[in-house]
Amino acid sequence: MMESMEDMMRKLNFCEKTAISLKPVEEEYILHMDIQQSADTPDSATDDRLLACSSSSYNIRLHARHNMATLQQIDAHKNVISGIKFAHNDTHLLFSSSWDGSIRCWDIRTDFKKPAQEFAGCDKCLLCLDINSSDSKIAAGTESVEKEVELKIWDRRQNVLLTDFTDSHMDDITQVSFHPTNENLLASGSTDGLVCKFDLAEDTEENSLLLTMNSLSSVAFVGWCSPNYDQIYCTTHVDTFHVWDSTEGDLLYQMTNVKEKLKDKVEYIVDYIGSEKTDHWMVLAGQKNGNLSILEFSNDKDVEIISSLSGGHTGIIRCLHWDKMTSSLVTGGEDSMVCLWSTTTAEENKEVNKLKIKAHKLKTLPRIKAGQ
């Protein structure tokens, strides 16, 4: 019988961590992260996917996902990196956006001396980035300059700016999120409090804008949720959580006072993790000392802490990635640490890493010719 997501959350243990910066005088935050896609479901001993993490020093570090070992560094931009995403199909491609107004594509098979692609057409700070499920479109949102804000869409393969939406939001666009399977559906969030849903198959901004939802607070994160991805969620900068039906825009759930309900355990919301039911949502929350709590929000009961995670971080957590393939959680924070939380124990994870090293050595041994 397959283990439920709730059971997996309850079994998470701290396994590995790596430091982006070991110099205490240099504060280096982990701002964003993404895990390389894989066509197959890797087992523990053969998982060689990469974890990409962007830091406040304008670079991207690539780690081995299974043990957090640092493998390479990309000096990606000259200003703050606002988003990183691996391509879904061309898994060797990594995209980054920045306050310098650029989007760059990096081929992880190269030496990173220059980007494989660069997308032009923006004279404002880019605050967020995403790529659609077919790797054909890139979306990015800008800051507001003189009350003008833009949601930009590029054709990734042709390197052409397709469209520029200017009327749907009135302030900084903080997040864009493509639907996991429908290449033309896009959600966006802004400090104006609005969450929008677009169909990019339409020819104008007016026709593309399908829904506008209001969180009544500055939006931090936006994404698609529920098992069928037929809901849109957002978290806000005042630590509220909202879920809407993505077809009609009806509000399905909201939690606006989690810090008051769990004041001894929760000081801020990090982000949504995942859900297996249409009326239950797992969310990561934290304390400034680095302790974390996995919360379950639902309509049929009050908020519940289903797991507490400690021993990894010592500061505020900025980003997370739930890896469905390995039932593990990766977190990055203001303490310069990237931490791996797994349903296996730390000792079991060390044994897996030994198998991984052994398998790699066997693959690289020279073949012995017949008769030798």
CSV table of N, CA and C in Angstrom, one decimal, residues 130-251:
chain,number,residue,atom,x,y,z
A,130,ASP,N,9.3,31.8,-14.8
A,130,ASP,CA,8.8,30.4,-14.9
A,130,ASP,C,8.9,30.0,-16.4
A,131,ILE,N,9.0,28.7,-16.7
A,131,ILE,CA,8.9,28.2,-18.0
A,131,ILE,C,7.8,27.1,-18.1
A,132,ASN,N,7.1,27.1,-19.2
A,132,ASN,CA,5.9,26.2,-19.3
A,132,ASN,C,6.3,24.8,-19.5
A,133,SER,N,5.3,23.9,-19.5
A,133,SER,CA,5.6,22.4,-19.4
A,133,SER,C,6.2,21.9,-20.7
A,134,SER,N,6.0,22.6,-21.8
A,134,SER,CA,6.6,22.2,-23.1
A,134,SER,C,7.9,22.9,-23.4
A,135,ASP,N,8.4,23.7,-22.5
A,135,ASP,CA,9.6,24.5,-22.6
A,135,ASP,C,9.5,25.5,-23.8
A,136,SER,N,8.3,25.8,-24.2
A,136,SER,CA,8.2,26.7,-25.4
A,136,SER,C,8.0,28.2,-25.0
A,137,LYS,N,7.6,28.5,-23.8
A,137,LYS,CA,7.3,29.8,-23.4
A,137,LYS,C,8.0,30.1,-22.0
A,138,ILE,N,8.5,31.3,-21.9
A,138,ILE,CA,9.0,31.8,-20.6
A,138,ILE,C,8.2,33.0,-20.2
A,139,ALA,N,7.8,33.1,-18.9
A,139,ALA,CA,7.1,34.2,-18.4
A,139,ALA,C,8.0,34.9,-17.3
A,140,ALA,N,7.9,36.2,-17.2
A,140,ALA,CA,8.6,37.0,-16.2
A,140,ALA,C,7.8,38.2,-15.9
A,141,GLY,N,7.8,38.6,-14.6
A,141,GLY,CA,7.1,39.8,-14.2
A,141,GLY,C,8.1,40.9,-13.7
A,142,THR,N,7.7,42.1,-13.9
A,142,THR,CA,8.6,43.3,-13.6
A,142,THR,C,8.2,44.0,-12.3
A,143,GLU,N,9.1,44.9,-11.9
A,143,GLU,CA,8.8,45.8,-10.8
A,143,GLU,C,7.9,46.9,-11.4
A,144,SER,N,7.3,47.7,-10.6
A,144,SER,CA,6.5,48.8,-11.0
A,144,SER,C,7.4,50.1,-11.1
A,145,VAL,N,7.4,50.7,-12.3
A,145,VAL,CA,8.2,51.9,-12.5
A,145,VAL,C,7.2,53.0,-13.0
A,146,GLU,N,7.0,54.0,-12.2
A,146,GLU,CA,6.1,55.1,-12.5
A,146,GLU,C,4.7,54.5,-12.8
A,147,LYS,N,4.3,53.6,-12.0
A,147,LYS,CA,3.0,53.0,-12.0
A,147,LYS,C,2.8,52.1,-13.3
A,148,GLU,N,3.9,51.7,-13.9
A,148,GLU,CA,3.8,50.8,-15.0
A,148,GLU,C,4.5,49.5,-14.7
A,149,VAL,N,3.8,48.4,-14.9
A,149,VAL,CA,4.3,47.1,-14.6
A,149,VAL,C,4.0,46.2,-15.7
A,150,GLU,N,4.9,45.2,-16.0
A,150,GLU,CA,4.7,44.4,-17.2
A,150,GLU,C,4.8,42.9,-16.9
A,151,LEU,N,4.0,42.1,-17.5
A,151,LEU,CA,4.1,40.6,-17.5
A,151,LEU,C,4.5,40.2,-18.9
A,152,LYS,N,5.7,39.7,-19.0
A,152,LYS,CA,6.3,39.5,-20.3
A,152,LYS,C,6.4,38.0,-20.6
A,153,ILE,N,6.1,37.6,-21.9
A,153,ILE,CA,6.1,36.3,-22.4
A,153,ILE,C,7.0,36.2,-23.6
A,154,TRP,N,8.0,35.3,-23.5
A,154,TRP,CA,8.9,35.0,-24.6
A,154,TRP,C,8.6,33.7,-25.3
A,155,ASP,N,8.9,33.6,-26.6
A,155,ASP,CA,9.0,32.3,-27.3
A,155,ASP,C,10.4,31.8,-27.0
A,156,ARG,N,10.5,30.7,-26.2
A,156,ARG,CA,11.8,30.3,-25.8
A,156,ARG,C,12.7,29.8,-26.9
A,157,ARG,N,12.1,29.1,-27.9
A,157,ARG,CA,12.9,28.5,-29.0
A,157,ARG,C,13.3,29.6,-30.0
A,158,GLN,N,12.4,30.5,-30.3
A,158,GLN,CA,12.7,31.5,-31.3
A,158,GLN,C,13.4,32.8,-30.7
A,159,ASN,N,13.4,32.8,-29.3
A,159,ASN,CA,14.0,34.0,-28.6
A,159,ASN,C,13.3,35.3,-29.1
A,160,VAL,N,12.0,35.3,-29.0
A,160,VAL,CA,11.2,36.4,-29.5
A,160,VAL,C,10.2,36.8,-28.3
A,161,LEU,N,10.1,38.1,-28.0
A,161,LEU,CA,9.1,38.5,-27.1
A,161,LEU,C,7.8,38.4,-27.7
A,162,LEU,N,6.9,37.6,-27.2
A,162,LEU,CA,5.6,37.3,-27.8
A,162,LEU,C,4.6,38.4,-27.4
A,163,THR,N,4.5,38.7,-26.1
A,163,THR,CA,3.5,39.6,-25.7
A,163,THR,C,3.9,40.3,-24.4
A,164,ASP,N,3.2,41.4,-24.1
A,164,ASP,CA,3.6,42.2,-22.9
A,164,ASP,C,2.3,42.7,-22.3
A,165,PHE,N,1.9,42.1,-21.2
A,165,PHE,CA,0.6,42.5,-20.5
A,165,PHE,C,0.9,43.6,-19.5
A,166,THR,N,0.2,44.7,-19.6
A,166,THR,CA,0.5,45.9,-18.8
A,166,THR,C,-0.7,46.3,-18.0
A,167,ASP,N,-1.9,45.7,-18.1
A,167,ASP,CA,-3.1,46.2,-17.5
A,167,ASP,C,-3.7,45.4,-16.4
A,168,SER,N,-3.2,44.1,-16.3
A,168,SER,CA,-3.8,43.2,-15.3
A,168,SER,C,-3.3,43.4,-13.9
A,169,HIS,N,-2.1,43.9,-13.7
A,169,HIS,CA,-1.6,44.2,-12.3
A,169,HIS,C,-1.2,45.7,-12.3
A,170,MET,N,-1.3,46.2,-11.0
A,170,MET,CA,-1.0,47.7,-10.8
A,170,MET,C,0.3,47.9,-10.0
A,171,ASP,N,0.9,46.8,-9.6
A,171,ASP,CA,2.2,46.9,-8.8
A,171,ASP,C,3.1,45.8,-9.1
A,172,ASP,N,4.2,45.7,-8.4
A,172,ASP,CA,5.2,44.7,-8.6
A,172,ASP,C,4.6,43.3,-8.8
A,173,ILE,N,5.0,42.6,-9.9
A,173,ILE,CA,4.6,41.2,-10.1
A,173,ILE,C,5.6,40.3,-9.4
A,174,THR,N,5.2,39.7,-8.3
A,174,THR,CA,6.2,38.9,-7.4
A,174,THR,C,6.3,37.5,-7.8
A,175,GLN,N,5.3,36.9,-8.6
A,175,GLN,CA,5.4,35.5,-8.9
A,175,GLN,C,4.6,35.2,-10.2
A,176,VAL,N,5.2,34.3,-11.0
A,176,VAL,CA,4.5,33.8,-12.1
A,176,VAL,C,4.6,32.2,-12.0
A,177,SER,N,3.5,31.5,-12.4
A,177,SER,CA,3.6,30.1,-12.3
A,177,SER,C,2.7,29.5,-13.4
A,178,PHE,N,3.4,28.7,-14.3
A,178,PHE,CA,2.7,28.0,-15.3
A,178,PHE,C,2.0,26.7,-14.8
A,179,HIS,N,0.9,26.4,-15.4
A,179,HIS,CA,0.2,25.1,-15.0
A,179,HIS,C,1.2,23.9,-15.3
A,180,PRO,N,1.2,22.9,-14.4
A,180,PRO,CA,2.2,21.8,-14.6
A,180,PRO,C,2.0,21.0,-15.9
A,181,THR,N,0.7,21.0,-16.4
A,181,THR,CA,0.5,20.2,-17.6
A,181,THR,C,-0.1,21.0,-18.8
A,182,ASN,N,-0.8,22.0,-18.6
A,182,ASN,CA,-1.4,22.8,-19.7
A,182,ASN,C,-0.4,24.0,-20.0
A,183,GLU,N,0.2,23.9,-21.1
A,183,GLU,CA,1.3,24.8,-21.5
A,183,GLU,C,0.9,26.3,-21.6
A,184,ASN,N,-0.4,26.6,-21.8
A,184,ASN,CA,-0.9,27.9,-22.0
A,184,ASN,C,-1.5,28.6,-20.8
A,185,LEU,N,-1.7,27.9,-19.7
A,185,LEU,CA,-2.3,28.5,-18.5
A,185,LEU,C,-1.2,29.0,-17.6
A,186,LEU,N,-1.4,30.3,-17.1
A,186,LEU,CA,-0.4,30.9,-16.3
A,186,LEU,C,-1.1,31.7,-15.2
A,187,ALA,N,-0.5,31.5,-14.0
A,187,ALA,CA,-1.0,32.3,-12.8
A,187,ALA,C,0.0,33.3,-12.4
A,188,SER,N,-0.4,34.5,-11.9
A,188,SER,CA,0.5,35.5,-11.5
A,188,SER,C,0.0,36.1,-10.2
A,189,GLY,N,1.0,36.7,-9.4
A,189,GLY,CA,0.6,37.4,-8.2
A,189,GLY,C,1.4,38.6,-8.1
A,190,SER,N,0.9,39.6,-7.3
A,190,SER,CA,1.5,40.9,-7.3
A,190,SER,C,1.3,41.5,-5.9
A,191,THR,N,2.1,42.6,-5.6
A,191,THR,CA,2.0,43.3,-4.4
A,191,THR,C,0.7,44.1,-4.3
A,192,ASP,N,0.0,44.2,-5.5
A,192,ASP,CA,-1.3,44.8,-5.5
A,192,ASP,C,-2.4,43.9,-4.8
A,193,GLY,N,-2.0,42.7,-4.4
A,193,GLY,CA,-2.9,41.8,-3.8
A,193,GLY,C,-3.7,40.9,-4.7
A,194,LEU,N,-3.5,41.1,-6.0
A,194,LEU,CA,-4.3,40.3,-7.0
A,194,LEU,C,-3.5,39.1,-7.5
A,195,VAL,N,-4.3,38.0,-7.7
A,195,VAL,CA,-3.8,36.8,-8.3
A,195,VAL,C,-4.6,36.6,-9.6
A,196,CYS,N,-3.9,36.5,-10.7
A,196,CYS,CA,-4.6,36.4,-12.0
A,196,CYS,C,-4.3,35.1,-12.7
A,197,LYS,N,-5.3,34.6,-13.5
A,197,LYS,CA,-5.1,33.4,-14.3
A,197,LYS,C,-5.3,33.9,-15.8
A,198,PHE,N,-4.3,33.4,-16.7
A,198,PHE,CA,-4.3,33.7,-18.1
A,198,PHE,C,-4.3,32.5,-18.9
A,199,ASP,N,-4.9,32.6,-20.1
A,199,ASP,CA,-4.8,31.6,-21.2
A,199,ASP,C,-4.0,32.3,-22.3
A,200,LEU,N,-2.7,31.9,-22.4
A,200,LEU,CA,-1.8,32.5,-23.4
A,200,LEU,C,-2.1,32.1,-24.8
A,201,ALA,N,-3.0,31.2,-25.0
A,201,ALA,CA,-3.4,30.8,-26.4
A,201,ALA,C,-4.3,32.0,-27.0
A,202,GLU,N,-4.8,32.9,-26.2
A,202,GLU,CA,-5.6,34.0,-26.7
A,202,GLU,C,-4.7,35.1,-27.3
A,203,ASP,N,-5.3,35.9,-28.1
A,203,ASP,CA,-4.5,36.9,-28.9
A,203,ASP,C,-4.3,38.2,-28.2
A,204,THR,N,-5.1,38.6,-27.2
A,204,THR,CA,-4.9,39.9,-26.5
A,204,THR,C,-4.9,39.7,-25.0
A,205,GLU,N,-4.4,40.7,-24.3
A,205,GLU,CA,-4.4,40.6,-22.8
A,205,GLU,C,-5.9,40.5,-22.3
A,206,GLU,N,-6.8,41.3,-22.8
A,206,GLU,CA,-8.2,41.2,-22.4
A,206,GLU,C,-8.8,39.8,-22.5
A,207,ASN,N,-8.5,39.2,-23.7
A,207,ASN,CA,-9.0,37.9,-23.9
A,207,ASN,C,-8.3,36.8,-23.1
A,208,SER,N,-7.0,37.0,-22.8
A,208,SER,CA,-6.2,36.1,-22.1
A,208,SER,C,-6.5,36.0,-20.6
A,209,LEU,N,-6.9,37.2,-20.0
A,209,LEU,CA,-7.2,37.2,-18.6
A,209,LEU,C,-8.5,36.5,-18.3
A,210,LEU,N,-8.5,35.4,-17.7
A,210,LEU,CA,-9.6,34.6,-17.4
A,210,LEU,C,-10.2,34.8,-16.0
A,211,LEU,N,-9.3,35.0,-15.0
A,211,LEU,CA,-9.8,35.2,-13.6
A,211,LEU,C,-8.9,36.2,-12.9
A,212,THR,N,-9.5,37.0,-12.0
A,212,THR,CA,-8.8,37.8,-11.1
A,212,THR,C,-9.3,37.6,-9.7
A,213,MET,N,-8.4,37.1,-8.8
A,213,MET,CA,-8.8,36.9,-7.4
A,213,MET,C,-8.0,37.9,-6.5
A,214,ASN,N,-8.6,38.2,-5.3
A,214,ASN,CA,-8.0,39.2,-4.5
A,214,ASN,C,-7.6,38.6,-3.1
A,215,SER,N,-6.4,38.7,-2.8
A,215,SER,CA,-5.9,38.2,-1.5
A,215,SER,C,-6.0,39.2,-0.4
A,216,LEU,N,-6.2,40.5,-0.8
A,216,LEU,CA,-6.2,41.6,0.1
A,216,LEU,C,-4.9,41.9,0.8
A,217,SER,N,-3.9,41.3,0.4
A,217,SER,CA,-2.5,41.5,0.9
A,217,SER,C,-1.5,41.4,-0.2
A,218,SER,N,-0.3,41.9,0.0
A,218,SER,CA,0.8,41.7,-0.9
A,218,SER,C,1.1,40.2,-1.1
A,219,VAL,N,1.1,39.8,-2.4
A,219,VAL,CA,1.3,38.3,-2.7
A,219,VAL,C,2.8,38.0,-2.7
A,220,ALA,N,3.1,36.9,-2.0
A,220,ALA,CA,4.5,36.4,-2.0
A,220,ALA,C,4.7,35.3,-3.0
A,221,PHE,N,3.9,34.2,-2.9
A,221,PHE,CA,4.1,33.1,-3.8
A,221,PHE,C,2.7,32.7,-4.3
A,222,VAL,N,2.7,32.2,-5.6
A,222,VAL,CA,1.5,31.7,-6.3
A,222,VAL,C,1.9,30.4,-6.9
A,223,GLY,N,0.9,29.5,-7.0
A,223,GLY,CA,1.1,28.2,-7.7
A,223,GLY,C,-0.2,27.5,-7.9
A,224,TRP,N,-0.1,26.3,-8.5
A,224,TRP,CA,-1.2,25.4,-8.8
A,224,TRP,C,-1.2,24.3,-7.8
A,225,CYS,N,-2.4,23.9,-7.2
A,225,CYS,CA,-2.4,22.9,-6.2
A,225,CYS,C,-3.6,22.0,-6.4
A,226,SER,N,-3.7,21.0,-5.5
A,226,SER,CA,-4.6,19.9,-5.5
A,226,SER,C,-4.1,18.7,-6.4
A,227,PRO,N,-4.5,17.5,-6.2
A,227,PRO,CA,-4.0,16.4,-7.0
A,227,PRO,C,-4.1,16.6,-8.6
A,228,ASN,N,-5.2,17.3,-9.0
A,228,ASN,CA,-5.4,17.5,-10.4
A,228,ASN,C,-5.0,18.9,-10.9
A,229,TYR,N,-4.3,19.7,-10.0
A,229,TYR,CA,-3.9,21.0,-10.3
A,229,TYR,C,-5.0,21.9,-10.8
A,230,ASP,N,-6.2,21.8,-10.2
A,230,ASP,CA,-7.3,22.6,-10.6
A,230,ASP,C,-7.7,23.7,-9.5
A,231,GLN,N,-6.7,24.0,-8.7
A,231,GLN,CA,-6.8,25.1,-7.8
A,231,GLN,C,-5.6,26.0,-7.9
A,232,ILE,N,-5.7,27.2,-7.5
A,232,ILE,CA,-4.6,28.2,-7.4
A,232,ILE,C,-4.5,28.7,-6.0
A,233,TYR,N,-3.3,28.6,-5.5
A,233,TYR,CA,-3.0,29.1,-4.1
A,233,TYR,C,-2.1,30.3,-4.1
A,234,CYS,N,-2.1,31.1,-3.0
A,234,CYS,CA,-1.1,32.1,-2.8
A,234,CYS,C,-0.8,32.2,-1.3
A,235,THR,N,0.4,32.6,-1.1
A,235,THR,CA,0.8,33.0,0.3
A,235,THR,C,1.1,34.5,0.2
A,236,THR,N,1.0,35.2,1.3
A,236,THR,CA,1.2,36.7,1.2
A,236,THR,C,2.3,37.1,2.2
A,237,HIS,N,2.8,38.3,2.0
A,237,HIS,CA,3.8,38.9,2.9
A,237,HIS,C,3.4,39.1,4.3
A,238,VAL,N,2.1,39.0,4.6
A,238,VAL,CA,1.7,39.1,6.0
A,238,VAL,C,1.3,37.7,6.5
A,239,ASP,N,1.7,36.6,5.8
A,239,ASP,CA,1.6,35.2,6.2
A,239,ASP,C,0.2,34.8,6.3
A,240,THR,N,-0.6,35.0,5.2
A,240,THR,CA,-1.9,34.4,5.0
A,240,THR,C,-1.8,33.5,3.9
A,241,PHE,N,-2.8,32.5,3.8
A,241,PHE,CA,-2.8,31.5,2.8
A,241,PHE,C,-4.2,31.4,2.2
A,242,HIS,N,-4.3,31.4,0.9
A,242,HIS,CA,-5.6,31.4,0.2
A,242,HIS,C,-5.6,30.4,-1.0
A,243,VAL,N,-6.7,29.7,-1.2
A,243,VAL,CA,-6.9,28.8,-2.3
A,243,VAL,C,-8.2,29.1,-3.0
A,244,TRP,N,-8.1,29.1,-4.3
A,244,TRP,CA,-9.3,29.3,-5.2
A,244,TRP,C,-9.5,28.2,-6.2
A,245,ASP,N,-10.7,28.0,-6.6
A,245,ASP,CA,-11.0,27.1,-7.7
A,245,ASP,C,-10.5,27.7,-9.0
A,246,SER,N,-9.7,27.0,-9.8
A,246,SER,CA,-9.1,27.7,-10.9
A,246,SER,C,-10.0,27.8,-12.1
A,247,THR,N,-11.2,27.2,-12.0
A,247,THR,CA,-12.1,27.4,-13.2
A,247,THR,C,-13.1,28.6,-13.0
A,248,GLU,N,-13.7,28.7,-11.8
A,248,GLU,CA,-14.6,29.7,-11.5
A,248,GLU,C,-14.0,30.9,-10.7
A,249,GLY,N,-12.9,30.6,-10.0
A,249,GLY,CA,-12.4,31.6,-9.1
A,249,GLY,C,-13.0,31.7,-7.8
A,250,ASP,N,-13.8,30.7,-7.4
A,250,ASP,CA,-14.4,30.7,-6.0
A,250,ASP,C,-13.3,30.5,-5.0
A,251,LEU,N,-13.4,31.2,-3.9
A,251,LEU,CA,-12.5,31.0,-2.7
A,251,LEU,C,-12.9,29.7,-2.1
